XYZ file of C-alpha atoms in Angstrom:
653
model
C 57.085 38.825 -4.582
C 60.385 37.629 -2.367
C 62.981 34.982 -4.129
C 61.133 32.408 -1.795
C 57.836 33.666 -1.908
C 58.831 32.627 -5.782
C 60.212 29.491 -4.597
C 57.502 28.295 -3.839
C 55.031 29.188 -6.196
C 57.341 27.048 -8.225
C 57.324 24.043 -6.622
C 54.013 24.353 -5.708
C 53.108 24.915 -9.227
C 54.289 21.882 -9.998
C 53.504 19.880 -7.417
C 49.842 20.751 -9.846
C 50.965 20.027 -12.013
C 52.763 16.692 -11.709
C 49.611 15.102 -10.253
C 46.789 16.435 -13.012
C 49.586 15.193 -15.766
C 49.635 11.261 -13.878
C 45.392 12.261 -12.793
C 46.421 11.426 -9.504
C 47.711 12.398 -6.287
C 47.164 14.166 -3.479
C 47.933 17.456 -4.412
C 46.214 19.706 -0.999
C 48.648 18.745 1.511
C 51.839 19.353 -0.699
C 50.871 23.087 -0.678
C 49.912 23.455 2.631
C 53.603 22.280 3.329
C 55.726 23.797 0.797
C 56.861 27.092 2.538
C 57.934 24.755 5.311
C 59.744 22.136 3.544
C 61.263 24.691 0.356
C 62.642 26.702 3.364
C 63.661 23.391 4.928
C 65.842 22.463 1.803
C 66.826 25.464 0.300
C 68.252 27.357 4.031
C 69.216 24.540 6.398
C 69.337 20.801 5.313
C 72.913 20.631 4.614
C 74.124 17.141 1.832
C 76.330 17.294 -1.223
C 74.880 18.289 -3.694
C 77.213 15.958 -5.740
C 76.742 12.629 -3.885
C 73.385 11.868 -2.009
C 74.283 9.397 -0.153
C 76.874 11.413 1.512
C 77.238 10.349 4.919
C 77.121 12.656 7.702
C 74.130 14.991 5.166
C 71.523 15.934 7.161
C 68.131 13.608 7.124
C 64.797 14.082 5.185
C 62.669 11.764 6.109
C 59.056 11.973 4.229
C 56.187 10.425 7.083
C 53.528 12.390 5.359
C 54.270 9.794 2.385
C 51.123 11.158 0.113
C 52.592 14.937 -0.680
C 55.442 13.036 -2.111
C 55.051 15.294 -5.067
C 56.600 18.346 -2.319
C 59.419 15.831 -1.994
C 59.879 15.161 -5.658
C 59.730 19.159 -6.594
C 62.841 19.479 -4.181
C 64.804 17.049 -5.254
C 64.039 18.466 -9.021
C 66.524 21.426 -7.450
C 68.098 19.927 -5.861
C 68.977 18.181 -8.666
C 68.648 14.828 -8.149
C 66.291 14.420 -10.735
C 65.521 15.175 -14.508
C 61.795 17.342 -15.056
C 61.074 14.268 -17.312
C 60.941 12.674 -13.903
C 58.751 14.985 -12.267
C 56.625 14.989 -16.061
C 56.429 10.586 -15.651
C 54.909 10.976 -12.240
C 52.990 7.664 -10.504
C 54.434 6.094 -14.217
C 55.412 2.169 -14.815
C 59.413 2.771 -14.043
C 59.326 6.128 -12.985
C 61.447 7.402 -9.997
C 58.834 9.520 -8.559
C 56.142 6.769 -7.855
C 52.500 7.935 -6.064
C 54.965 7.445 -2.150
C 58.498 7.854 -1.632
C 60.968 4.445 -2.546
C 64.410 5.177 -0.835
C 66.822 2.852 -3.469
C 64.817 3.632 -6.525
C 64.524 8.245 -6.220
C 67.386 9.848 -4.907
C 67.488 11.503 -1.882
C 64.618 9.385 -0.345
C 65.703 7.932 2.687
C 63.075 5.633 3.697
C 59.783 4.674 1.582
C 56.705 6.399 3.040
C 53.165 5.874 3.407
C 51.648 3.971 5.560
C 51.200 6.829 8.350
C 52.732 7.221 11.637
C 55.573 4.616 9.963
C 58.188 6.812 8.530
C 57.929 9.285 11.889
C 59.032 6.260 14.182
C 61.740 5.783 11.674
C 63.165 9.336 11.914
C 63.277 8.351 16.422
C 65.472 5.303 14.642
C 67.496 7.589 12.275
C 67.989 9.526 14.904
C 69.355 7.197 17.091
C 72.540 5.827 15.336
C 72.696 9.809 14.701
C 73.312 9.493 18.748
C 75.142 6.513 18.727
C 77.133 7.100 16.375
C 77.860 10.884 17.145
C 80.023 8.829 20.806
C 81.288 6.566 18.804
C 82.986 8.368 16.381
C 82.825 12.389 17.649
C 81.238 14.647 17.080
C 82.691 16.903 13.867
C 82.104 12.944 12.497
C 78.620 12.934 12.895
C 76.472 15.597 13.699
C 73.931 15.829 11.303
C 69.892 16.307 11.774
C 67.360 14.026 11.413
C 63.890 16.313 9.973
C 60.885 14.863 9.529
C 57.071 15.504 7.945
C 54.137 14.323 9.962
C 50.377 15.259 8.888
C 47.495 15.265 11.003
C 47.117 11.175 9.699
C 50.959 10.203 10.621
C 49.726 12.189 14.228
C 47.033 9.542 14.897
C 48.309 6.757 13.949
C 49.477 5.264 17.413
C 52.769 4.441 16.708
C 54.149 7.943 16.358
C 53.304 8.658 19.463
C 54.981 5.445 20.735
C 57.635 6.375 18.756
C 57.739 10.197 20.402
C 57.691 9.448 23.929
C 60.522 7.297 23.242
C 62.397 9.617 22.318
C 61.407 12.316 24.442
C 62.708 9.474 27.136
C 65.939 9.401 25.018
C 66.293 12.626 25.047
C 67.273 13.332 20.886
C 68.057 16.981 20.402
C 68.845 17.014 17.050
C 65.115 14.872 15.911
C 63.704 17.639 14.499
C 59.831 17.282 13.203
C 58.069 19.612 11.408
C 53.647 18.066 12.671
C 51.231 20.378 9.055
C 48.349 20.867 11.092
C 46.212 21.539 8.224
C 43.114 20.449 10.383
C 42.222 18.118 6.571
C 42.529 14.399 6.376
C 41.050 12.791 3.394
C 37.634 12.213 5.039
C 37.503 15.659 6.090
C 38.162 18.065 8.857
C 40.647 15.656 11.762
C 37.834 17.288 13.928
C 35.073 15.262 13.007
C 38.203 12.716 14.306
C 39.903 14.021 16.435
C 40.532 16.189 19.639
C 44.201 15.695 20.888
C 46.171 18.878 22.166
C 49.509 18.413 20.829
C 51.214 21.085 21.956
C 50.655 19.080 25.548
C 50.738 15.466 24.142
C 54.204 16.444 23.168
C 55.254 18.856 26.020
C 53.899 15.401 27.807
C 56.766 12.924 26.703
C 60.092 15.515 26.761
C 59.705 17.311 23.590
C 60.138 20.979 22.254
C 57.097 22.159 20.970
C 56.846 24.431 18.854
C 53.879 26.752 17.493
C 53.930 28.578 14.054
C 52.201 29.953 11.124
C 53.452 27.043 8.125
C 53.259 29.745 5.631
C 54.763 33.206 7.945
C 58.255 32.766 6.906
C 59.859 33.747 9.440
C 58.360 32.645 11.743
C 59.300 29.616 10.158
C 63.400 29.874 10.389
C 62.889 31.297 14.294
C 61.232 27.634 14.404
C 63.740 25.562 12.926
C 66.336 27.876 14.515
C 64.972 27.695 18.073
C 64.560 23.589 16.512
C 68.305 23.227 15.821
C 69.805 25.264 19.973
C 67.506 23.178 21.745
C 69.865 19.879 22.527
C 68.365 18.317 25.066
C 65.480 17.291 23.476
C 63.603 17.069 20.243
C 61.338 19.765 18.860
C 57.979 19.202 17.368
C 56.792 22.328 15.624
C 53.431 22.873 14.524
C 52.667 24.543 11.141
C 49.209 26.080 11.580
C 48.655 26.485 8.020
C 45.443 25.768 5.780
C 44.749 22.535 2.903
C 46.024 23.081 -0.125
C 46.822 26.833 0.141
C 47.207 29.448 -2.758
C 44.406 27.927 -4.187
C 42.416 30.051 -5.953
C 38.978 28.392 -4.993
C 40.332 25.155 -2.670
C 42.053 26.326 0.170
C 40.859 24.416 2.735
C 38.813 21.403 0.735
C 38.935 18.220 1.656
C 38.567 17.181 -1.602
C 42.055 18.231 -2.209
C 43.434 16.033 -0.380
C 43.918 12.692 -3.072
C 42.008 14.178 -5.870
C 44.315 15.801 -8.366
C 43.337 19.357 -9.059
C 40.536 20.910 -12.380
C 42.949 22.211 -15.966
C 40.781 25.692 -14.882
C 41.315 25.955 -10.459
C 44.856 25.126 -11.680
C 45.035 28.201 -14.166
C 43.041 30.890 -12.047
C 45.996 29.411 -9.078
C 48.956 29.854 -11.335
C 48.005 33.321 -12.168
C 47.082 33.824 -8.394
C 51.036 32.924 -7.391
C 52.688 34.903 -10.527
C 53.106 31.696 -12.398
C 53.192 31.788 -16.362
C 50.040 29.242 -17.441
C 53.103 26.797 -18.943
C 53.793 23.353 -17.555
C 56.010 21.999 -15.469
C 57.162 25.779 -15.256
C 60.834 25.928 -13.521
C 62.641 29.432 -13.978
C 66.373 29.694 -14.199
C 66.495 32.175 -11.057
C 64.746 30.184 -9.017
C 66.448 27.396 -10.036
C 70.107 29.678 -9.152
C 68.951 31.166 -6.278
C 67.978 27.844 -4.656
C 72.115 26.748 -5.414
C 73.508 29.333 -3.906
C 74.566 27.644 -1.078
C 75.941 24.101 -3.008
C 79.325 25.258 -3.577
C 80.446 25.853 0.114
C 78.201 22.309 0.761
C 80.311 21.187 -1.458
C 83.398 22.719 1.138
C 82.179 20.931 3.452
C 81.606 17.680 2.175
C 85.143 17.426 0.781
C 86.516 19.487 4.356
C 84.215 16.841 5.740
C 85.831 13.812 4.335
C 89.976 15.430 4.387
C 89.426 14.828 8.432
C 87.606 11.740 8.084
C 91.350 10.237 6.154
C 93.141 12.188 9.065
C 90.669 11.025 11.540
C 91.573 7.120 10.716
C 95.041 7.194 11.147
C 93.915 6.959 14.682
C 93.608 3.657 15.515
C 90.909 3.208 17.455
C 89.357 6.026 14.758
C 90.463 3.580 11.607
C 88.394 0.521 14.557
C 85.785 1.350 15.456
C 84.202 2.840 11.708
C 85.768 -0.230 10.185
C 83.007 -1.858 11.572
C 80.228 1.665 11.060
C 81.401 0.757 7.649
C 82.257 -2.593 6.713
C 79.788 -4.424 4.272
C 77.839 -7.065 6.576
C 77.897 -10.371 3.880
C 82.015 -9.763 4.976
C 81.711 -9.617 8.386
C 83.341 -12.575 10.643
C 81.546 -13.841 13.335
C 83.756 -16.155 15.609
C 80.075 -17.252 17.195
C 80.538 -19.863 20.716
C 80.556 -23.830 20.800
C 78.058 -25.757 21.573
C 78.099 -29.033 23.826
C 75.764 -32.427 21.627
C 74.195 -33.682 23.912
C 73.038 -31.107 26.221
C 69.329 -29.884 26.361
C 68.567 -25.845 25.755
C 65.522 -24.174 23.682
C 67.339 -21.961 21.162
C 66.568 -18.622 22.653
C 69.233 -19.973 25.478
C 71.271 -20.436 22.400
C 70.647 -16.822 20.809
C 70.918 -15.503 24.151
C 74.366 -17.290 24.615
C 75.285 -16.385 20.967
C 74.974 -12.901 21.286
C 77.052 -12.871 24.687
C 79.522 -14.767 23.443
C 79.666 -12.192 20.412
C 78.057 -8.590 21.038
C 81.770 -7.190 22.356
C 83.574 -7.558 19.112
C 79.790 -6.256 16.870
C 80.788 -3.111 18.220
C 77.914 -1.404 15.643
C 75.104 -4.130 17.123
C 72.865 -2.311 18.588
C 68.832 -4.143 19.584
C 66.892 -4.774 23.056
C 63.454 -6.399 23.508
C 60.085 -5.386 23.791
C 60.071 -5.413 27.448
C 61.371 -9.168 27.797
C 65.229 -9.469 28.683
C 64.807 -12.332 31.008
C 62.249 -13.959 28.683
C 64.173 -13.380 24.795
C 67.320 -13.291 26.212
C 68.884 -9.851 26.066
C 69.565 -9.392 30.719
C 72.205 -10.082 29.610
C 72.958 -7.265 27.019
C 71.167 -4.881 28.648
C 73.147 -4.900 31.557
C 76.844 -5.201 30.568
C 76.490 -2.454 27.848
C 73.598 -0.344 29.713
C 70.619 1.176 28.694
C 70.545 3.629 25.313
C 70.410 7.520 26.851
C 69.833 6.558 30.197
C 72.522 5.347 30.631
C 74.360 7.661 27.672
C 74.829 7.539 24.101
C 76.993 5.086 23.841
C 74.773 2.869 25.468
C 73.823 -0.422 23.182
C 70.448 -1.257 24.997
C 66.942 0.097 23.414
C 64.444 -0.225 26.542
C 61.700 -0.308 24.191
C 58.813 -0.964 26.653
C 55.628 -2.586 25.629
C 55.693 -1.063 22.097
C 56.020 -3.817 18.976
C 55.223 -1.941 16.130
C 57.855 1.399 17.068
C 60.590 -0.659 17.964
C 60.132 -3.073 15.069
C 59.670 1.024 12.248
C 62.678 2.329 15.057
C 65.095 -0.630 13.684
C 64.133 0.038 10.382
C 65.371 3.825 10.554
C 69.217 3.130 12.082
C 69.295 0.213 9.342
C 68.297 3.151 6.985
C 70.531 5.784 8.900
C 73.733 2.912 8.108
C 76.680 2.171 10.023
C 74.834 0.100 12.355
C 73.298 -3.898 13.339
C 69.521 -3.449 14.618
C 68.091 -6.590 16.647
C 64.415 -6.795 17.931
C 63.323 -8.998 20.495
C 59.134 -10.822 21.421
C 57.038 -12.774 21.986
C 56.101 -14.221 18.558
C 51.963 -14.567 19.341
C 53.399 -9.970 19.309
C 54.464 -10.494 16.010
C 51.607 -10.057 14.391
C 52.040 -5.965 16.743
C 55.372 -5.625 13.377
C 54.142 -6.771 10.567
C 54.385 -4.023 9.576
C 56.767 -2.862 10.084
C 57.934 -5.892 9.354
C 56.664 -5.635 5.690
C 58.297 -2.116 5.743
C 61.552 -3.975 6.611
C 61.612 -5.725 3.156
C 59.884 -3.053 1.057
C 62.764 -1.445 1.893
C 65.430 -4.307 1.112
C 66.705 -3.821 5.481
C 69.005 -6.486 6.429
C 67.198 -5.985 10.406
C 67.246 -9.149 13.098
C 64.039 -9.476 14.384
C 64.753 -12.035 17.408
C 60.726 -14.545 17.639
C 61.250 -16.274 21.437
C 57.823 -18.799 22.480
C 57.271 -19.369 18.844
C 54.677 -22.651 19.569
C 52.432 -23.921 22.374
C 54.756 -25.054 23.888
C 54.599 -21.985 25.866
C 53.059 -23.937 28.008
C 50.751 -22.615 30.978
C 49.967 -18.636 29.496
C 47.342 -19.611 27.184
C 45.921 -19.202 23.576
C 46.711 -15.869 23.626
C 50.503 -16.138 24.417
C 50.835 -19.647 22.183
C 51.410 -18.267 18.544
C 49.678 -21.030 15.632
C 49.456 -18.340 12.525
C 52.715 -16.737 13.112
C 55.108 -18.105 10.958
C 53.388 -19.278 8.211
C 51.914 -15.422 7.765
C 55.492 -14.169 8.561
C 56.479 -16.329 5.253
C 54.358 -14.022 3.320
C 55.929 -11.686 3.232
C 58.002 -11.293 -0.337
C 62.487 -11.471 0.684
C 61.630 -11.530 4.084
C 63.835 -14.586 5.394
C 62.530 -16.801 7.495
C 64.877 -18.999 10.042
C 63.330 -21.601 12.539
C 66.663 -23.824 13.927
C 66.130 -26.931 14.678
C 68.576 -26.974 17.690
C 71.607 -25.187 19.288
C 74.005 -25.357 16.634
C 71.463 -24.841 13.984
C 70.680 -21.629 15.639
C 74.036 -19.840 15.287
C 74.657 -20.796 11.841
C 70.842 -18.639 11.091
C 71.888 -15.761 13.301
C 75.216 -15.959 10.087
C 72.821 -15.681 7.739
C 70.724 -13.147 9.392
C 73.810 -10.691 10.451
C 75.718 -10.827 7.095
C 72.662 -10.670 4.500
C 72.447 -6.418 2.773
C 69.423 -6.407 1.688
C 66.873 -8.612 3.303
C 65.560 -8.921 6.595
C 65.228 -11.859 8.520
C 62.958 -13.602 11.846
C 64.221 -15.920 13.661
C 61.754 -18.363 15.344
C 63.213 -20.039 19.032
C 61.668 -22.795 21.166
C 61.028 -21.984 25.174
C 60.797 -25.539 25.665
C 65.361 -27.744 25.292
C 66.030 -28.978 21.729
C 68.909 -31.215 22.134
C 71.667 -29.746 20.287
C 72.748 -32.363 17.738
C 76.405 -33.687 16.759
C 77.758 -31.952 14.256
C 79.941 -35.141 14.016
C 76.364 -37.129 13.884
C 75.750 -34.722 10.945
C 77.416 -32.381 9.392
C 75.143 -31.304 7.177
C 74.621 -28.613 11.230
C 77.021 -26.377 9.796
C 76.161 -24.973 5.986
C 72.563 -26.841 5.264
C 70.827 -24.156 6.440
C 72.053 -21.899 4.584
C 70.748 -22.863 1.602
C 67.694 -23.552 3.346
C 66.610 -27.210 3.618
C 68.822 -29.635 3.213
C 69.039 -33.463 3.741
C 69.973 -34.207 8.216
C 70.286 -37.738 8.314
C 69.889 -39.202 5.145
C 69.597 -43.512 3.700
C 71.053 -45.759 2.118
C 69.920 -45.123 -2.008
C 66.469 -44.014 -2.658
C 64.609 -43.363 0.295
C 60.799 -44.469 0.989
C 59.588 -41.763 2.332
C 61.255 -38.014 3.030
C 60.388 -36.969 6.804
C 60.310 -32.559 6.655
C 60.739 -30.802 10.455
C 61.120 -27.707 10.680
C 62.268 -26.207 14.116
C 61.375 -28.471 17.280
C 59.961 -30.241 15.271
C 62.382 -31.611 13.521
C 63.635 -33.607 17.088
C 60.545 -35.236 16.538
C 61.390 -35.730 12.790
C 63.959 -37.877 13.508
C 62.978 -40.037 16.417
C 60.361 -40.954 14.444
C 62.475 -41.926 11.666
C 63.516 -44.615 14.050
C 60.427 -46.432 14.064
C 60.344 -46.459 10.526
C 62.086 -49.939 8.875
C 61.940 -48.193 5.553
C 64.800 -46.440 3.663
C 64.037 -42.914 5.748
C 65.041 -39.425 5.201
C 64.868 -36.633 7.441
C 65.013 -32.850 5.613
C 65.613 -29.838 7.935
C 64.039 -27.048 7.286
C 64.995 -24.060 9.356
C 63.922 -21.837 6.194
C 61.565 -21.943 3.508
C 62.746 -18.485 1.814
C 66.129 -18.794 1.669
C 65.168 -22.872 0.096
C 62.714 -21.975 -1.948
C 65.271 -19.649 -4.232
C 67.608 -23.020 -4.303
C 67.799 -23.740 -7.495
C 65.132 -26.319 -8.776
C 68.224 -28.674 -9.058
C 69.056 -28.818 -6.132
C 65.556 -28.731 -4.077
C 64.763 -32.112 -6.300
C 68.459 -33.518 -4.927
C 66.966 -32.492 -2.043
C 62.943 -33.785 -2.728
C 63.618 -36.402 -4.988
C 60.020 -36.454 -7.464
C 60.041 -39.657 -7.018
C 60.191 -39.680 -4.207
C 55.887 -38.764 -2.687
C 55.655 -41.000 0.456
C 56.816 -37.636 2.379
C 55.347 -36.126 6.060
C 56.069 -32.917 7.825
C 55.746 -31.434 10.494
C 55.444 -29.010 12.553
C 54.139 -27.059 15.244
C 51.721 -24.610 14.265
C 49.573 -24.267 10.516
C 49.324 -26.817 8.213
C 48.796 -25.691 4.280
C 52.925 -24.151 3.390
C 53.295 -27.440 3.809
C 51.959 -29.133 0.613
C 54.108 -26.597 -0.737
C 57.020 -29.743 -0.199
C 55.081 -32.710 0.544
C 52.273 -32.895 -1.679
C 48.875 -32.238 -1.896
C 47.786 -35.119 -0.094
C 50.957 -36.304 1.922
C 51.446 -36.600 5.662
C 50.694 -33.276 7.972
C 51.404 -33.813 12.113
C 50.932 -29.507 12.815
C 47.403 -26.721 15.018
C 45.013 -25.991 13.014
C 43.835 -24.553 15.689
C 43.867 -22.063 18.850
C 45.485 -23.486 22.133
C 44.859 -23.934 25.861
C 46.517 -23.679 28.463
C 48.392 -26.424 30.221
C 52.175 -27.470 30.721
C 53.585 -27.364 27.078
C 54.394 -31.388 27.972
C 50.906 -31.377 28.180
C 49.748 -30.224 25.109
C 52.207 -32.167 22.943
C 50.365 -35.542 23.691
C 46.991 -34.617 23.485
C 47.661 -32.396 20.207
C 49.576 -36.025 19.368
C 53.313 -34.648 20.107
C 55.060 -37.303 19.269
C 56.886 -40.137 17.944
C 54.135 -42.438 17.941
C 51.234 -40.317 16.728
C 53.815 -38.847 13.962
C 55.287 -43.262 13.494
C 50.661 -43.640 12.982
C 49.750 -41.189 11.049
C 52.236 -41.840 7.986
C 51.775 -45.560 7.938
C 47.926 -44.816 7.739
C 48.130 -42.979 4.409
C 51.448 -44.668 4.222
């Protein structure tokens, strides 16, 4: 038995023991991937053993997140987690949850589990590396992005959408290993898939290498050949056997999601040359695995010394400052808008983007094939398309790939150093939704720009008119919803989004024109949105009636208030999330509990607004699908006029 064989056997032993102790987990795929992953970590992966967050480390993304015990076993050999952490696999509060979670376990680069998204995020990682390599130099940014994917990952369409972009973008430092064990949870993959992945990925402009995933020399050569291919991403297809090494259950789909029984584990350990001892990690395996560590420490120290020297150059120092400056410390000079003008908030976003793009060189992003509609056309024409026009180009031409777009942004944000944004129509947020959820779960402050935010889209009809989407996205924990009332609120909302450290933001923007509100008349315009909801127009003393609106309906509320002789307060609520996070004292100040006559207006589902106006409050909204007609016609048909809103309120109060 070679030292590599022994190390792999120890890794497999940890996988079996960890899953068995938890009585829950996925040992089969982790065991079939062990040969490749152990060789990658012990012989090729470049990192700093003393700092899991060293900036120029190679990134490894376990897209097959169910194989988490494989990753945890290797992170233990790295010295990043303890054997007690391994023993607490899947237990409450442990560093070894059922699927890897970034920000929790040292050495975990991304939260994975929803299949296909790790693959797509790896494209984002590699894109960030390529852009920063262009801006900082290949000596500063020269790491690889490795991903390990399963059959299930490649069955999710998001993987192929992201792979198409990776091929187009010539991401030569992206290396994906596909553990092709031909088994998934329900049985053999041939029951659900007939894809020739070599043909598919070669057609997507990838280099494809096929190996016996248990032949160590073939694995080493494949990784080396992948590193030598600088113009294309590489897919290494490892033909493997599910639960390789098991005494009697090799190839069984039951090992995918079930712990091995005690007698099977005992027989397998004997077959692998391991003692019966649980969680066995001998000193010679640790010493051999860590034989490269001193060299990697020196490499990291030399890299830091080089960066320190480069910081003497003003141009490099300026770019480095943009890369490393915390988002919360950024001061952004936003444009001014002329009160009284009519401007769609999507146009305000476009003007804001155009005004700040030169001063934010790490702001990168693009649209899902909607540049003119999303107001990103000037950004694209100014900076060019990433990779197609050079790795220093800043527009990401995602094409009609909303889900890959969102996951790729997550990968870019996880890599660090960039401010990613992506844009599409709000009605297509459903395509992005699970990646948006993963943004929030991973505490990633990416910016989602959603235009055409209501039935005012008009003639395109119900397929393009979002009704439930804003309310639906508000249900995602730790996601900031931003629906600005005018151009001035738009720039404040964008400032909120781009200075966030941990929460992603969704900004909902109109197609139709809205009046630009005058800060002289509404002095809280620039400070109020930061608290989510605020009094934009008040009355003397305690109000008789409170009107609450968001986005385009704030102007409707302001006009409606003029139709009453009663004392009326108007509240603008661009962000329910930020308002809900305020102290109870502030919320009661804006919405005094003693004032029960309340009404809300928003061009979308009504249900969530009862939180602010009460179960019997008046809500002007849309709880049905739209129709194809001019926006003004629909607004009259659906009652979005001051006169109708006032009538509804009078009938109730």
